[in-house]
Coordinates of C-alpha atoms and ligand atoms in Angstrom, one line a residue:
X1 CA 93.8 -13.7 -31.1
X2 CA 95.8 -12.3 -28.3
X3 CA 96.0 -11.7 -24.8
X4 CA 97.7 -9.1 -22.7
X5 CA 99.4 -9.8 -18.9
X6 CA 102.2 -8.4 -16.0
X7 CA 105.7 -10.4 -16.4
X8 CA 108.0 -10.1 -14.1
X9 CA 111.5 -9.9 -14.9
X10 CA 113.3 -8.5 -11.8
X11 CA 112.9 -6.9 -8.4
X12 CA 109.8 -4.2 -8.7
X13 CA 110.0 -4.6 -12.3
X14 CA 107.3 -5.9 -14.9
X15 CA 106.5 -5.4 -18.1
X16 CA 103.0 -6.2 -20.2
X17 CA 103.7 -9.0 -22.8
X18 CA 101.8 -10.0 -25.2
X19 CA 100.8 -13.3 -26.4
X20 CA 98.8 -15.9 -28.3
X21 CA 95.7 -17.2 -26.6
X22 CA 96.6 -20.9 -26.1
X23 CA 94.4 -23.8 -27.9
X24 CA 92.5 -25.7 -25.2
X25 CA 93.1 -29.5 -24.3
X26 CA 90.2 -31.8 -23.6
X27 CA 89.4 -30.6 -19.1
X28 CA 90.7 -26.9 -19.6
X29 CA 88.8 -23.1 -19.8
X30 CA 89.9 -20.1 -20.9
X31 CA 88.9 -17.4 -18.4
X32 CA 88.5 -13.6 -19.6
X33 CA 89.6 -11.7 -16.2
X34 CA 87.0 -9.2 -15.0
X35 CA 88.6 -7.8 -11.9
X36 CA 91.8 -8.8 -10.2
X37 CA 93.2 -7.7 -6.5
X38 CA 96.5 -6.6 -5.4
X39 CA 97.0 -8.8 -2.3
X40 CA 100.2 -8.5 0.0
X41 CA 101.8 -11.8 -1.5
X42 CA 101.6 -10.0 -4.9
X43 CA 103.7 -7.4 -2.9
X44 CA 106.4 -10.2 -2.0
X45 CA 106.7 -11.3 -5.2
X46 CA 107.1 -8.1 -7.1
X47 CA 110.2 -7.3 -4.6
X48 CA 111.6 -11.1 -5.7
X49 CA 111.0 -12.5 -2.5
X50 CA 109.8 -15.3 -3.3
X51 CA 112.1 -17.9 -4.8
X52 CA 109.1 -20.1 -5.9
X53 CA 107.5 -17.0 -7.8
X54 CA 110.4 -15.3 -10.0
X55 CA 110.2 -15.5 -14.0
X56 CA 106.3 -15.6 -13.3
X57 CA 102.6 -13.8 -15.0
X58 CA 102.0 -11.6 -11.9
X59 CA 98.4 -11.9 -9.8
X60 CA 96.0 -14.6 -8.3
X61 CA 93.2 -13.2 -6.5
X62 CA 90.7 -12.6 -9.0
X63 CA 87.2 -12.8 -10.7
X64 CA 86.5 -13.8 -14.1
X65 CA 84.3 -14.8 -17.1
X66 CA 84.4 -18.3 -19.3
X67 CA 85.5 -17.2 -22.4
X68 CA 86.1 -20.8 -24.4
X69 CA 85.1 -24.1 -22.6
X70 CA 87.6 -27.1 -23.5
X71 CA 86.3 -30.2 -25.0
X72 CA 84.5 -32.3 -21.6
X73 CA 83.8 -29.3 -19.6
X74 CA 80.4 -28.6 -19.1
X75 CA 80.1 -27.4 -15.3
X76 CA 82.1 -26.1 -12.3
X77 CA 83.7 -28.0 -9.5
X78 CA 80.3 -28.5 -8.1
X79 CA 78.6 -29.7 -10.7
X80 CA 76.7 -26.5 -11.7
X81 CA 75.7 -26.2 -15.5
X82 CA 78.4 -23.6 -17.5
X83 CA 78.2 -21.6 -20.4
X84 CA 80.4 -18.7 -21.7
X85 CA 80.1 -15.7 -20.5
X86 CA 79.5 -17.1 -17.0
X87 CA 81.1 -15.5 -14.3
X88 CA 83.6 -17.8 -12.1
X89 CA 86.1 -18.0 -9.3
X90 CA 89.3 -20.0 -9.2
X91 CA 91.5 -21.9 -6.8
X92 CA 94.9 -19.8 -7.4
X93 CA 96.9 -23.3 -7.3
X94 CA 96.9 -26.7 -8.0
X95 CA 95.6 -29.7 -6.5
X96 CA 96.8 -32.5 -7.5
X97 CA 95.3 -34.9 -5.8
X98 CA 97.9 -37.9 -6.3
X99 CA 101.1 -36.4 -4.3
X100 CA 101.7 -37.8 -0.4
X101 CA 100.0 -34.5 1.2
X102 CA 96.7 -34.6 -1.2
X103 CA 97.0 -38.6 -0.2
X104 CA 96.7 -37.5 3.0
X105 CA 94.0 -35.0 2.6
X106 CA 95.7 -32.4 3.8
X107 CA 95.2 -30.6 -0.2
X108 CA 96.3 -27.0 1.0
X109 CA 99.8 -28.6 1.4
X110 CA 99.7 -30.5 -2.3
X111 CA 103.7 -30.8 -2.9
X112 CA 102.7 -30.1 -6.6
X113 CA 101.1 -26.5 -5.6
X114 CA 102.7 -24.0 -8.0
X115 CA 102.9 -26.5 -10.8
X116 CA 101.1 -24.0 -13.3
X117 CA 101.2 -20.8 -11.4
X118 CA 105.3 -21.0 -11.2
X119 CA 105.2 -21.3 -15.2
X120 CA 107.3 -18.5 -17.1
X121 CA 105.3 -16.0 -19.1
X122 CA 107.0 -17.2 -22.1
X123 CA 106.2 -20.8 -21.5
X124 CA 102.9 -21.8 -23.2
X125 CA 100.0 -21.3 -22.3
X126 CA 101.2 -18.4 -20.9
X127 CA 98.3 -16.9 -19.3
X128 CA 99.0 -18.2 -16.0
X129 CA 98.6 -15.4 -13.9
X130 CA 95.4 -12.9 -13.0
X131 CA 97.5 -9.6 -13.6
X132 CA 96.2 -10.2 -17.3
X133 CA 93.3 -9.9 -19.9
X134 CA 93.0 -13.5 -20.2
X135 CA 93.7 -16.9 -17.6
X136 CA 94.4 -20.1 -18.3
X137 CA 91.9 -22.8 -16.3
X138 CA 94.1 -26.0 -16.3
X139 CA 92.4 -29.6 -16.4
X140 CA 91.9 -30.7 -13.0
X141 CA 91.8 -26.9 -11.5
X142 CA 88.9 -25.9 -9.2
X143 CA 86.7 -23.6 -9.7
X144 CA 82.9 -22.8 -9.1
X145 CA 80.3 -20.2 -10.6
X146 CA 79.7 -16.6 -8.7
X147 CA 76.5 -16.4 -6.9
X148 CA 74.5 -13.7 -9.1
X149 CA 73.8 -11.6 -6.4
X150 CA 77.6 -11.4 -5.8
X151 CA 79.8 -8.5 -7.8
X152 CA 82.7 -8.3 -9.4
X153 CA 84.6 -6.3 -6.5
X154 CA 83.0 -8.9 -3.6
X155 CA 84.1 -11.9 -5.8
X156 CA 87.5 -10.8 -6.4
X157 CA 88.4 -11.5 -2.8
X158 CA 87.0 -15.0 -2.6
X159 CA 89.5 -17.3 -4.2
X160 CA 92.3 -15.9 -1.1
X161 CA 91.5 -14.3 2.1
X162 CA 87.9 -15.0 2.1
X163 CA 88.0 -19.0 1.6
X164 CA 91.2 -19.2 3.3
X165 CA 89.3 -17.7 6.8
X166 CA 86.4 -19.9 6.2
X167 CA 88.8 -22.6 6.1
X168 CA 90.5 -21.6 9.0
X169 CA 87.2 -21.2 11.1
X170 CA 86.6 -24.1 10.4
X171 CA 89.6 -26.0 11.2
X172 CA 89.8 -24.2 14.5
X173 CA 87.2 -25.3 15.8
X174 CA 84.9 -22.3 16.4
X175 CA 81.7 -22.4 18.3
X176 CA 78.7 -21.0 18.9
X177 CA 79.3 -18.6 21.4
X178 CA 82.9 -19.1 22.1
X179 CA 85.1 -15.7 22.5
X180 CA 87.3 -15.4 18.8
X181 CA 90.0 -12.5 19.3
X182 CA 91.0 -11.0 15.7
X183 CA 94.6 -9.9 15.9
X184 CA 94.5 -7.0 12.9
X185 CA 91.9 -5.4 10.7
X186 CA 93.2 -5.9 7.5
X187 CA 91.0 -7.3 4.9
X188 CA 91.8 -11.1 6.4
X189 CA 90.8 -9.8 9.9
X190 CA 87.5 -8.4 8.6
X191 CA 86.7 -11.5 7.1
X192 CA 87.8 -13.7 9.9
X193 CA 85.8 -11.1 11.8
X194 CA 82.5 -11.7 9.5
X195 CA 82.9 -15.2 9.2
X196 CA 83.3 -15.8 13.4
X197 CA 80.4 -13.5 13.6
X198 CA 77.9 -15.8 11.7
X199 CA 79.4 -18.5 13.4
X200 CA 78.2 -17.4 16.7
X201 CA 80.8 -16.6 18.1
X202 CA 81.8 -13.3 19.9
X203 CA 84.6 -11.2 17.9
X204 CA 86.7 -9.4 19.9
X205 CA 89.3 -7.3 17.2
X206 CA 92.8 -6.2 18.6
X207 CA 93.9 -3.0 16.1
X208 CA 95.2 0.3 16.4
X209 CA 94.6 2.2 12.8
X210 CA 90.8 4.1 13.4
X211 CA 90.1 3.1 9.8
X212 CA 90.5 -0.3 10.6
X213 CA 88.4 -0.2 14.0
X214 CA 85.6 1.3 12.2
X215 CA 85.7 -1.7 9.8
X216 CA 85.8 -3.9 11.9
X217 CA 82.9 -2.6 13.5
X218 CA 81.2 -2.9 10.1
X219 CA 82.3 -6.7 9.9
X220 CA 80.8 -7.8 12.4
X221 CA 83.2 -7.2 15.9
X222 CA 81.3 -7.5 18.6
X223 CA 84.0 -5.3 21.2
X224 CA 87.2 -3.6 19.9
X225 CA 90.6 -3.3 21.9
X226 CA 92.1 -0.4 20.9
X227 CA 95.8 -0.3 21.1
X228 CA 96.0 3.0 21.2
X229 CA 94.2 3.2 24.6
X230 CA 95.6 -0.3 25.7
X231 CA 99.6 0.1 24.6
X232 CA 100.8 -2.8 26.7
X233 CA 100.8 -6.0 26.0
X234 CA 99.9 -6.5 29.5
X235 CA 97.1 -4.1 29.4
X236 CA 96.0 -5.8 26.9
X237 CA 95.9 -9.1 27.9
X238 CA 93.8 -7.6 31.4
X239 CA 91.2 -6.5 28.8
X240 CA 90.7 -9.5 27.0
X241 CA 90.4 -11.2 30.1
X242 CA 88.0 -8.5 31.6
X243 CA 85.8 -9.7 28.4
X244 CA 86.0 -13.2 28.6
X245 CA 85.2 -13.3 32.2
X246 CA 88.8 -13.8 33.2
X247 CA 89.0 -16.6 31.3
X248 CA 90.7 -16.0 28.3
X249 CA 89.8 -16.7 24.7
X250 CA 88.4 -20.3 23.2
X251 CA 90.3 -19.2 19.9
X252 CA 93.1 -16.5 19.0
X253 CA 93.4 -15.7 15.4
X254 CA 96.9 -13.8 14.5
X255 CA 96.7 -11.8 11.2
X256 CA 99.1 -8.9 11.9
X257 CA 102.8 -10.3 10.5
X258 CA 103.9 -8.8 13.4
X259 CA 105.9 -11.9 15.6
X260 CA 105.2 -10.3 18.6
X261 CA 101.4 -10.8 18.5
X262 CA 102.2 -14.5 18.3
X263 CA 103.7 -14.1 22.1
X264 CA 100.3 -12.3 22.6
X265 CA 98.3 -14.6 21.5
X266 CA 99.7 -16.9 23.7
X267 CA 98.8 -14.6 26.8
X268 CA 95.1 -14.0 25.2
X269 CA 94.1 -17.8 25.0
X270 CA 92.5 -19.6 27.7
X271 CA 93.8 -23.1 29.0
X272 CA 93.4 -25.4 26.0
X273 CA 92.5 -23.0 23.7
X274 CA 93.5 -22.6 19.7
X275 CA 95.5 -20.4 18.1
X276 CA 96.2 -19.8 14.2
X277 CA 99.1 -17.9 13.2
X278 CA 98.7 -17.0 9.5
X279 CA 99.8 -13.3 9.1
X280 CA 103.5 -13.9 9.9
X281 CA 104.7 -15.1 6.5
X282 CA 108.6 -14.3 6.2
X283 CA 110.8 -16.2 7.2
X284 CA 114.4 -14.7 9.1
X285 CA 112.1 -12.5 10.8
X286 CA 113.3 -12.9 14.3
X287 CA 110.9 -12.6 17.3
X288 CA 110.7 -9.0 18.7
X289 CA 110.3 -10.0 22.5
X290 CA 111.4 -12.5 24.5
X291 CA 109.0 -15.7 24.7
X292 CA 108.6 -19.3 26.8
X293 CA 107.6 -21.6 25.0
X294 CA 106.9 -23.8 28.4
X295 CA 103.7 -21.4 27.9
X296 CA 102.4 -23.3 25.2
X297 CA 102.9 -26.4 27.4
X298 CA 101.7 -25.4 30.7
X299 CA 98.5 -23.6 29.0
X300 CA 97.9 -26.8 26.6
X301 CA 97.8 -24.9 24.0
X302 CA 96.8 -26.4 20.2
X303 CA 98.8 -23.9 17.2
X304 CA 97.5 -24.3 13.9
X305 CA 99.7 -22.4 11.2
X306 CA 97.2 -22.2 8.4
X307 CA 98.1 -21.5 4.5
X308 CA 95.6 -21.6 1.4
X309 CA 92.5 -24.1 2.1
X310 CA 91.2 -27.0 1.0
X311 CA 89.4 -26.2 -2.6
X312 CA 86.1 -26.7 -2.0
X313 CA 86.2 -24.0 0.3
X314 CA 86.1 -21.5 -2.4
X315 CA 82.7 -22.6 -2.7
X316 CA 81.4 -22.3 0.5
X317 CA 83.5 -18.4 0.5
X318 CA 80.8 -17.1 -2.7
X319 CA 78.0 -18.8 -0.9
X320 CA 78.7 -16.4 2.6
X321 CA 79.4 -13.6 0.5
X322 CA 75.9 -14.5 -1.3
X323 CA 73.9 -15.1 2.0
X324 CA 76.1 -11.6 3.4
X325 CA 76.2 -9.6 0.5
X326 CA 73.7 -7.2 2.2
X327 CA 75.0 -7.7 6.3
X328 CA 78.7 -6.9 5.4
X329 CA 80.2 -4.1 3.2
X330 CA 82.6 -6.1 0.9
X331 CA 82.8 -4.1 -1.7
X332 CA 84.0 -1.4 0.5
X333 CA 87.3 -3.4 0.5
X334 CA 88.6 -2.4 -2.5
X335 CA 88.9 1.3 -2.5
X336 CA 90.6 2.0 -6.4
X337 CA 90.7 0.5 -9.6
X338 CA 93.6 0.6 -12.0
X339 CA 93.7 -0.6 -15.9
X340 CA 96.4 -3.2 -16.7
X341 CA 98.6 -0.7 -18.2
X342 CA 98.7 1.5 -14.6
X343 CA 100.3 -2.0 -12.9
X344 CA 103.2 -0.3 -11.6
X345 CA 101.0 2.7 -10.2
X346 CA 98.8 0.0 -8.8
X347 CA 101.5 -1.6 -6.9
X348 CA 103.6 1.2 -5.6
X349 CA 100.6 2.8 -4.3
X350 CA 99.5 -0.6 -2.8
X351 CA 103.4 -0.8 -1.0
X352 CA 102.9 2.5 0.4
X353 CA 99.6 1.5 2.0
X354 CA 98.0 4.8 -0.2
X355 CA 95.2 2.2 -1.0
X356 CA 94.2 -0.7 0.9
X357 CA 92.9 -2.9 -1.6
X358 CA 93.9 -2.0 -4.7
X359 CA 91.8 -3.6 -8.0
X360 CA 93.3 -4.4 -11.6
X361 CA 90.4 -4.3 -14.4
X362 CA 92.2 -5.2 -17.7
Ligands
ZN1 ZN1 96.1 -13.2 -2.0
ZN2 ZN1 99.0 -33.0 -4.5

């Protein structure tokens, strides 16, 4: 039998190849894909910007079904009885959990991390990617069942944004009822924005796009600065310290890719506060305004750049979206779906910000 899936071969070019389902070793799954997202990395790497991801099957955020079990593997990554036909979510890259950084702990940074997701199309077993009718489940390679009460189009979301902004939460530190500011609305704000929410905390989201502000609302910000009313950075940073009391925020969570909001967040946080930088991802992009880093020092500042999450977090994302699924509008985050053969509609459309979150159904 065989299995269809994106290649890509150059700069904004793929091309659906087809190839032989692989045979399973002893520890490994073969996944049928039921739904898979366009996320902005996906973007990156269809342009060829990443140098880790070139000769590569396209997609990883994604929901999907057990289609063949490998000899051994009777349950999830927690232990929860499997069968086909069971819907599950996967960790997008490896853990190794033998390298110096898993070691450590620290299993977002695994040195191994792309070992099967970097694989050629060609290269067997192929299926490697979640821009495809079929995915390859590795030995070793979390993954944990979907919540029933969880669909397709909330699920999809889990295995990136979602788990990474538990994660992050998490590792920030955040409190019952400390003050998180959101910098951007995009689909990681509105999750950070829902997960700080049932954390206690208050959300305080900094956007400009009235789409975006209405979501926002929806995901659970408590107050809003709008940038169109507040242009300034400076007027900015008076508001958020008109809601904080004057005294700034406990935790500062930059999702915009814009380097400027870094030099914001800087001016948001309170003495000692946190701040995670995780929306600027490309590298050469210089800093628009001029910054002091003797900021950082004089306002004892802790910055915590944040990529992926540790894998068990995936779990913990499919749990909130169960206990949420009726307090937050996920599904509302994907706005269009596109078969496998409409890829290259899917991502131009996606590039030209026509849809937000645009879904793949093979
Ligand atoms: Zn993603
Ligand atoms: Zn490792």
């Amino acid at each position: 039998m065989k299995g269809r899936l994106v290649a890509l071969l150059g700069p904004s070019q793929v091309e659906i190849q087809e190839y032989e389902l692989p045979a399973l070793p002893p520890g490994a799954a073969l996944l049928k894909v039921r739904r898979a997202n366009v996320c902005g990395s996906d973007l990156h790497i269809w342009h060829f910007l990443s140098v880790a991801f070139r000769d590569v099957v396209m997609g990883h955020e994604f929901v999907a079904e057990v289609a063949e079990l490998g000899e051994g593997v009777t349950t999830d990554s927690a232990g929860q009885p499997l069968s086909v036909g069971d819907r599950v979510a996967a960790v997008y890259y490896h853990t190794c959990l033998k390298c110096a950084a898993c070691s450590r702990g620290d299993f977002e940074m695994c040195l191994n991390v792309n070992r099967n997701s970097a694989l050629a199309p060609a290269t067997p077993p192929h299926f490697n990617g979640a821009f495809a009718t079929h995915y390859y489940l590795s030995p070793g390679q979390f993954f944990y069942k979907v919540p029933d009460e969880v669909s397709d189009a909330a699920a999809a979301g889990a295995n990136c944004g979602l788990a990474q902004m538990v994660f992050a939460i998490d590792k920030l530190g955040v409190r019952y009822g400390q003050n998180v500011v959101v910098q951007g609305a995009g689909g990681l704000g509105l999750y950070a924005a829902a997960v700080a929410n049932r954390q206690g905390a208050r959300v305080i989201v900094v956007e400009k796009e009235p789409v975006r502000i209405a979501a926002a609302l929806q995901f659970g910000a408590h107050d809003i600065v709008d940038i169109n009313e507040f242009p300034s950075a400076e007027e900015r940073t008076a508001r958020i310290m008109e809601l904080t009391g004057g005294i700034g925020a406990d935790v500062v969570i930059e999702l915009t890719g814009r380097a400027s909001a870094f030099a914001e967040a800087v001016d948001f946080s309170r003495p000692g506060g946190h701040i995670a930088s995780i929306g600027n991802l490309n590298v050469g992009k210089e800093f628009e305004i001029s910054f002091a880093p003797a900021l950082i020092t004089r306002k004892q500042l802790r910055i915590f750049g944040i990529l992926r999450y540790h894998p068990w977090y995936l779990k913990r994302a499919l749990t909130f979206l169960a206990e949420n699924a009726s307090r937050f509008p996920f599904e509302e985050l994907s706005d269009r779906v596109f078969a496998l053969d409409d890829i290259n509609t899917a991502l131009e459309l996606s590039e030209a910000r026509a849809v937000s979150r645009a879904a793949i159904i093979p």
